[in-house]
Amino acid sequence: MSRRQHPRGRVLAVCAAGALAVTGIGACSSDGDDILSGASKRLNIEKFRQAVRPIGAGGSQCPLPFDVAAATAAIHLDGVVTPGDPAADGSQGWSDDEAKARDPYSDLTAMQRSNGVEATCRYKVGTVEIHVDTWAARRGPAINAALPLIQRDAGVSVDTLGDFATRMTRIAPQQVVPVGEGKVAAVRLNVDGPGEAVLFVSAETLPPDRIATLASTFAKQLD
C-alpha cells in the first residue's frame, strides 16, 4: 500500500525487523508492556509519550506491544510479518500554555494543542500492508489531530469525516467504527490515568470486515 508521508515532524518507531514464522503466520510484536499501566494493563499516555520521545530516526521497535501474529490469525491472514516501508513513525507535542492552546490563531501545532502523542506502526504480512495508528491526548478528544490522516486514508468527504468524529466522541471504548466504505476502522481505547486515546487501522487491500476485526484485536491488546 502506498501511503504518502504525512507532512509533519515524526519520530520513527518500528516493529522488530526480524520476522518469525509461526504456524504459517508472521509474528512481529514489540516489548512495550512498560507503557501499559494498572491491573488491566491499559495505555498510560504519559508513559506512551516518554517512550515515543527518544526513539529517533532508525528506531528498531514499535513502542506498543502489538502481537501481529495474533491479530492476523483472527482474520486468517497467512504470511511472514516484516516491517512496512517506511517501517513506522511517531511524534509528540506538548504545551503547558492553556490560553494559547485554546486560541485558534496561536502558532501551536494540532499535537501541541491537544498535548498529544502518536505512533504509526506499519507491517507487511505476505503482500498485505497494515498500518496501526495510535493517537493519545491529554487535552481534548484524541481523534481531532488524527482527522486529516484518517480522511486521506479513508478517502471520505468533510461531512462524512465530521459525522465520524462526532460518533467517536460519543461511543464507548472498544467499539469499532468504520470510516467511509470501511477502508479505515477506529476504536476508542480505555486508558490508565487522564486523557483519551484512539487506535485506527488501515489496509488498502483487505475487505472492511477484516480491517474492523484487526482494529478490534489490536485495541484489545491494549486493554
mmCIF file of C-alpha atoms in Angstrom:
data_model
loop_
_atom_site.group_PDB
_atom_site.id
_atom_site.type_symbol
_atom_site.label_atom_id
_atom_site.label_comp_id
_atom_site.label_asym_id
_atom_site.label_seq_id
_atom_site.Cartn_x
_atom_site.Cartn_y
_atom_site.Cartn_z
ATOM 1 C CA MET A 1 0.000 0.000 0.000
ATOM 2 C CA SER A 2 1.339 3.356 -0.950
ATOM 3 C CA ARG A 3 0.851 5.989 1.701
ATOM 4 C CA ARG A 4 2.435 9.373 1.276
ATOM 5 C CA GLN A 5 4.386 10.740 4.222
ATOM 6 C CA HIS A 6 2.121 12.856 6.414
ATOM 7 C CA PRO A 7 3.519 16.422 6.374
ATOM 8 C CA ARG A 8 4.603 16.821 9.984
ATOM 9 C CA GLY A 9 7.626 16.068 12.118
ATOM 10 C CA ARG A 10 7.781 12.459 13.225
ATOM 11 C CA VAL A 11 9.895 10.168 15.345
ATOM 12 C CA LEU A 12 10.430 6.687 13.992
ATOM 13 C CA ALA A 13 9.022 3.767 15.962
ATOM 14 C CA VAL A 14 9.162 0.423 14.231
ATOM 15 C CA CYS A 15 8.430 -3.184 14.960
ATOM 16 C CA ALA A 16 11.368 -5.511 15.261
ATOM 17 C CA ALA A 17 12.933 -6.005 11.863
ATOM 18 C CA GLY A 18 13.353 -9.711 12.288
ATOM 19 C CA ALA A 19 10.462 -11.855 11.109
ATOM 20 C CA LEU A 20 9.492 -15.074 12.820
ATOM 21 C CA ALA A 21 7.181 -17.522 11.096
ATOM 22 C CA VAL A 22 4.753 -19.162 13.496
ATOM 23 C CA THR A 23 2.478 -21.869 12.073
ATOM 24 C CA GLY A 24 2.470 -20.051 8.760
ATOM 25 C CA ILE A 25 1.592 -16.687 10.283
ATOM 26 C CA GLY A 26 4.234 -14.000 10.734
ATOM 27 C CA ALA A 27 4.929 -12.901 14.279
ATOM 28 C CA CYS A 28 6.006 -9.352 14.974
ATOM 29 C CA SER A 29 5.454 -7.784 18.347
ATOM 30 C CA SER A 30 7.086 -5.133 20.474
ATOM 31 C CA ASP A 31 8.290 -5.183 24.049
ATOM 32 C CA GLY A 32 6.319 -2.124 25.158
ATOM 33 C CA ASP A 33 4.440 -3.550 28.126
ATOM 34 C CA ASP A 34 6.122 -0.984 30.391
ATOM 35 C CA ILE A 35 3.941 1.806 28.917
ATOM 36 C CA LEU A 36 0.763 -0.054 29.873
ATOM 37 C CA SER A 37 -0.417 0.513 33.440
ATOM 38 C CA GLY A 38 -2.877 -0.699 36.023
ATOM 39 C CA ALA A 39 -4.378 -4.107 36.691
ATOM 40 C CA SER A 40 -5.883 -4.141 33.193
ATOM 41 C CA LYS A 41 -2.565 -3.099 31.537
ATOM 42 C CA ARG A 42 -4.123 -0.151 29.718
ATOM 43 C CA LEU A 43 -2.295 2.579 27.827
ATOM 44 C CA ASN A 44 -0.778 5.272 30.019
ATOM 45 C CA ILE A 45 -0.453 8.442 27.941
ATOM 46 C CA GLU A 46 2.495 9.947 29.811
ATOM 47 C CA LYS A 47 4.431 6.682 29.566
ATOM 48 C CA PHE A 48 3.483 6.476 25.889
ATOM 49 C CA ARG A 49 4.813 9.997 25.362
ATOM 50 C CA GLN A 50 8.087 9.202 27.106
ATOM 51 C CA ALA A 51 8.506 6.024 25.044
ATOM 52 C CA VAL A 52 7.988 7.824 21.721
ATOM 53 C CA ARG A 53 10.190 10.856 22.505
ATOM 54 C CA PRO A 54 13.675 9.219 22.399
ATOM 55 C CA ILE A 55 13.172 6.671 19.620
ATOM 56 C CA GLY A 56 14.571 8.833 16.819
ATOM 57 C CA ALA A 57 15.148 8.065 13.162
ATOM 58 C CA GLY A 58 16.057 4.470 12.516
ATOM 59 C CA GLY A 59 14.275 3.163 15.578
ATOM 60 C CA SER A 60 14.025 -0.602 15.665
ATOM 61 C CA GLN A 61 10.852 -1.326 17.631
ATOM 62 C CA CYS A 62 7.251 -0.177 17.927
ATOM 63 C CA PRO A 63 6.678 1.360 21.370
ATOM 64 C CA LEU A 64 3.382 -0.507 21.750
ATOM 65 C CA PRO A 65 3.170 -4.236 22.495
ATOM 66 C CA PHE A 66 1.152 -5.326 19.457
ATOM 67 C CA ASP A 67 1.040 -9.046 18.730
ATOM 68 C CA VAL A 68 0.642 -9.017 14.962
ATOM 69 C CA ALA A 69 0.599 -12.808 14.755
ATOM 70 C CA ALA A 70 -2.494 -12.942 16.961
ATOM 71 C CA ALA A 71 -4.194 -10.119 15.061
ATOM 72 C CA THR A 72 -3.602 -11.658 11.657
ATOM 73 C CA ALA A 73 -4.640 -15.079 12.927
ATOM 74 C CA ALA A 74 -8.003 -13.558 13.840
ATOM 75 C CA ILE A 75 -8.619 -12.770 10.164
ATOM 76 C CA HIS A 76 -6.938 -15.948 8.842
ATOM 77 C CA LEU A 77 -4.208 -13.974 7.081
ATOM 78 C CA ASP A 78 -1.112 -16.078 6.433
ATOM 79 C CA GLY A 79 2.379 -14.773 5.757
ATOM 80 C CA VAL A 80 5.617 -13.767 7.441
ATOM 81 C CA VAL A 81 5.437 -10.371 9.131
ATOM 82 C CA THR A 82 8.071 -7.812 8.154
ATOM 83 C CA PRO A 83 8.263 -4.034 8.706
ATOM 84 C CA GLY A 84 6.456 -1.834 6.195
ATOM 85 C CA ASP A 85 8.140 0.739 4.008
ATOM 86 C CA PRO A 86 8.617 3.090 5.752
ATOM 87 C CA ALA A 87 8.518 0.878 8.812
ATOM 88 C CA ALA A 88 6.834 3.324 11.208
ATOM 89 C CA ASP A 89 6.900 6.803 12.661
ATOM 90 C CA GLY A 90 5.590 8.854 15.536
ATOM 91 C CA SER A 91 5.516 12.287 17.122
ATOM 92 C CA GLN A 92 4.549 14.083 20.295
ATOM 93 C CA GLY A 93 3.787 17.686 21.095
ATOM 94 C CA TRP A 94 3.205 19.379 24.437
ATOM 95 C CA SER A 95 2.256 22.863 25.628
ATOM 96 C CA ASP A 96 1.536 23.982 29.175
ATOM 97 C CA ASP A 97 0.041 27.264 27.920
ATOM 98 C CA GLU A 98 -3.710 26.606 28.236
ATOM 99 C CA ALA A 99 -4.718 30.022 26.858
ATOM 100 C CA LYS A 100 -2.532 29.568 23.806
ATOM 101 C CA ALA A 101 -3.901 26.069 23.272
ATOM 102 C CA ARG A 102 -7.457 27.472 23.187
ATOM 103 C CA ASP A 103 -6.528 30.329 20.836
ATOM 104 C CA PRO A 104 -7.259 29.238 17.235
ATOM 105 C CA TYR A 105 -4.761 31.811 15.946
ATOM 106 C CA SER A 106 -1.813 30.722 18.080
ATOM 107 C CA ASP A 107 1.211 29.111 16.485
ATOM 108 C CA LEU A 108 0.787 25.792 18.296
ATOM 109 C CA THR A 109 0.525 22.642 16.224
ATOM 110 C CA ALA A 110 -2.548 20.419 16.480
ATOM 111 C CA MET A 111 -0.486 17.975 18.525
ATOM 112 C CA GLN A 112 0.641 20.700 20.930
ATOM 113 C CA ARG A 113 -2.920 21.976 21.329
ATOM 114 C CA SER A 114 -4.051 18.535 22.436
ATOM 115 C CA ASN A 115 -0.938 17.624 24.436
ATOM 116 C CA GLY A 116 -0.789 14.649 22.155
ATOM 117 C CA VAL A 117 1.363 11.743 21.119
ATOM 118 C CA GLU A 118 1.054 9.284 18.262
ATOM 119 C CA ALA A 119 2.785 6.277 16.826
ATOM 120 C CA THR A 120 2.181 4.622 13.475
ATOM 121 C CA CYS A 121 3.474 1.079 13.181
ATOM 122 C CA ARG A 122 3.470 -0.449 9.711
ATOM 123 C CA TYR A 123 3.624 -4.160 8.986
ATOM 124 C CA LYS A 124 3.714 -6.268 5.858
ATOM 125 C CA VAL A 125 2.083 -9.693 6.087
ATOM 126 C CA GLY A 126 2.852 -11.528 2.873
ATOM 127 C CA THR A 127 1.805 -8.957 0.267
ATOM 128 C CA VAL A 128 -0.617 -7.111 2.554
ATOM 129 C CA GLU A 129 0.384 -3.845 4.253
ATOM 130 C CA ILE A 130 -1.253 -2.989 7.569
ATOM 131 C CA HIS A 131 -0.984 0.384 9.320
ATOM 132 C CA VAL A 132 -1.802 0.665 13.015
ATOM 133 C CA ASP A 133 -2.076 4.265 14.211
ATOM 134 C CA THR A 134 -2.404 5.064 17.915
ATOM 135 C CA TRP A 135 -3.171 8.649 18.957
ATOM 136 C CA ALA A 136 -3.496 9.906 22.519
ATOM 137 C CA ALA A 137 -4.258 13.310 24.014
ATOM 138 C CA ARG A 138 -4.279 14.819 27.480
ATOM 139 C CA ARG A 139 -6.309 17.848 26.324
ATOM 140 C CA GLY A 140 -9.485 17.379 24.276
ATOM 141 C CA PRO A 141 -10.553 14.448 22.056
ATOM 142 C CA ALA A 142 -7.658 12.316 20.843
ATOM 143 C CA ILE A 143 -9.301 11.910 17.440
ATOM 144 C CA ASN A 144 -9.057 15.608 16.492
ATOM 145 C CA ALA A 145 -5.391 15.762 15.490
ATOM 146 C CA ALA A 146 -5.709 12.484 13.563
ATOM 147 C CA LEU A 147 -8.624 13.559 11.351
ATOM 148 C CA PRO A 148 -6.576 14.767 8.328
ATOM 149 C CA LEU A 149 -4.736 11.439 8.214
ATOM 150 C CA ILE A 150 -7.957 9.452 8.579
ATOM 151 C CA GLN A 151 -9.663 11.482 5.844
ATOM 152 C CA ARG A 152 -6.778 10.817 3.472
ATOM 153 C CA ASP A 153 -6.632 7.092 4.177
ATOM 154 C CA ALA A 154 -10.410 6.605 4.078
ATOM 155 C CA GLY A 155 -10.976 8.897 1.093
ATOM 156 C CA VAL A 156 -14.095 10.476 2.611
ATOM 157 C CA SER A 157 -15.763 13.869 2.390
ATOM 158 C CA VAL A 158 -15.557 16.530 5.069
ATOM 159 C CA ASP A 159 -19.194 15.883 6.024
ATOM 160 C CA THR A 160 -18.552 12.152 6.434
ATOM 161 C CA LEU A 161 -15.455 12.892 8.463
ATOM 162 C CA GLY A 162 -17.408 15.241 10.727
ATOM 163 C CA ASP A 163 -20.081 12.618 11.389
ATOM 164 C CA PHE A 164 -17.365 10.079 12.150
ATOM 165 C CA ALA A 165 -15.565 12.434 14.571
ATOM 166 C CA THR A 166 -18.810 13.158 16.424
ATOM 167 C CA ARG A 167 -19.579 9.453 16.744
ATOM 168 C CA MET A 168 -16.087 8.713 18.042
ATOM 169 C CA THR A 169 -16.553 11.167 20.914
ATOM 170 C CA ARG A 170 -19.844 9.526 21.941
ATOM 171 C CA ILE A 171 -19.266 5.794 21.707
ATOM 172 C CA ALA A 172 -17.995 3.601 24.497
ATOM 173 C CA PRO A 173 -14.389 2.362 24.360
ATOM 174 C CA GLN A 174 -13.624 -0.830 22.433
ATOM 175 C CA GLN A 175 -16.434 -0.299 19.897
ATOM 176 C CA VAL A 176 -15.264 -0.420 16.275
ATOM 177 C CA VAL A 177 -16.304 2.452 13.991
ATOM 178 C CA PRO A 178 -15.671 2.051 10.240
ATOM 179 C CA VAL A 179 -14.894 5.157 8.207
ATOM 180 C CA GLY A 180 -16.356 5.661 4.756
ATOM 181 C CA GLU A 181 -16.520 2.338 2.951
ATOM 182 C CA GLY A 182 -14.543 0.624 5.682
ATOM 183 C CA LYS A 183 -11.015 1.339 4.406
ATOM 184 C CA VAL A 184 -10.263 2.550 7.935
ATOM 185 C CA ALA A 185 -11.664 1.249 11.227
ATOM 186 C CA ALA A 186 -11.234 3.121 14.503
ATOM 187 C CA VAL A 187 -11.615 2.212 18.179
ATOM 188 C CA ARG A 188 -11.591 4.396 21.289
ATOM 189 C CA LEU A 189 -9.263 2.919 23.871
ATOM 190 C CA ASN A 190 -9.571 2.659 27.604
ATOM 191 C CA VAL A 191 -6.629 4.452 29.229
ATOM 192 C CA ASP A 192 -4.947 4.386 32.607
ATOM 193 C CA GLY A 193 -4.953 7.898 34.020
ATOM 194 C CA PRO A 194 -6.112 11.182 32.458
ATOM 195 C CA GLY A 195 -6.633 11.721 28.749
ATOM 196 C CA GLU A 196 -8.082 9.925 25.747
ATOM 197 C CA ALA A 197 -6.692 7.559 23.129
ATOM 198 C CA VAL A 198 -7.864 6.138 19.825
ATOM 199 C CA LEU A 199 -6.490 3.436 17.561
ATOM 200 C CA PHE A 200 -7.255 3.074 13.876
ATOM 201 C CA VAL A 201 -6.223 0.522 11.284
ATOM 202 C CA SER A 202 -5.979 0.814 7.506
ATOM 203 C CA ALA A 203 -5.131 -1.901 4.995
ATOM 204 C CA GLU A 204 -5.907 -0.961 1.412
ATOM 205 C CA THR A 205 -6.136 -4.499 0.040
ATOM 206 C CA LEU A 206 -8.283 -6.035 2.794
ATOM 207 C CA PRO A 207 -12.113 -6.016 2.900
ATOM 208 C CA PRO A 208 -13.868 -3.868 5.534
ATOM 209 C CA ASP A 209 -14.845 -6.763 7.811
ATOM 210 C CA ARG A 210 -11.239 -7.910 8.150
ATOM 211 C CA ILE A 211 -9.997 -4.366 8.785
ATOM 212 C CA ALA A 212 -12.626 -3.984 11.519
ATOM 213 C CA THR A 213 -11.550 -7.268 13.121
ATOM 214 C CA LEU A 214 -7.912 -6.171 13.064
ATOM 215 C CA ALA A 215 -8.815 -2.881 14.739
ATOM 216 C CA SER A 216 -10.768 -4.687 17.435
ATOM 217 C CA THR A 217 -7.977 -7.201 18.042
ATOM 218 C CA PHE A 218 -5.208 -4.605 18.278
ATOM 219 C CA ALA A 219 -7.350 -2.450 20.596
ATOM 220 C CA LYS A 220 -7.996 -5.375 22.935
ATOM 221 C CA GLN A 221 -4.237 -5.937 23.136
ATOM 222 C CA LEU A 222 -4.044 -2.506 24.833
ATOM 223 C CA ASP A 223 -6.758 -3.252 27.389
#
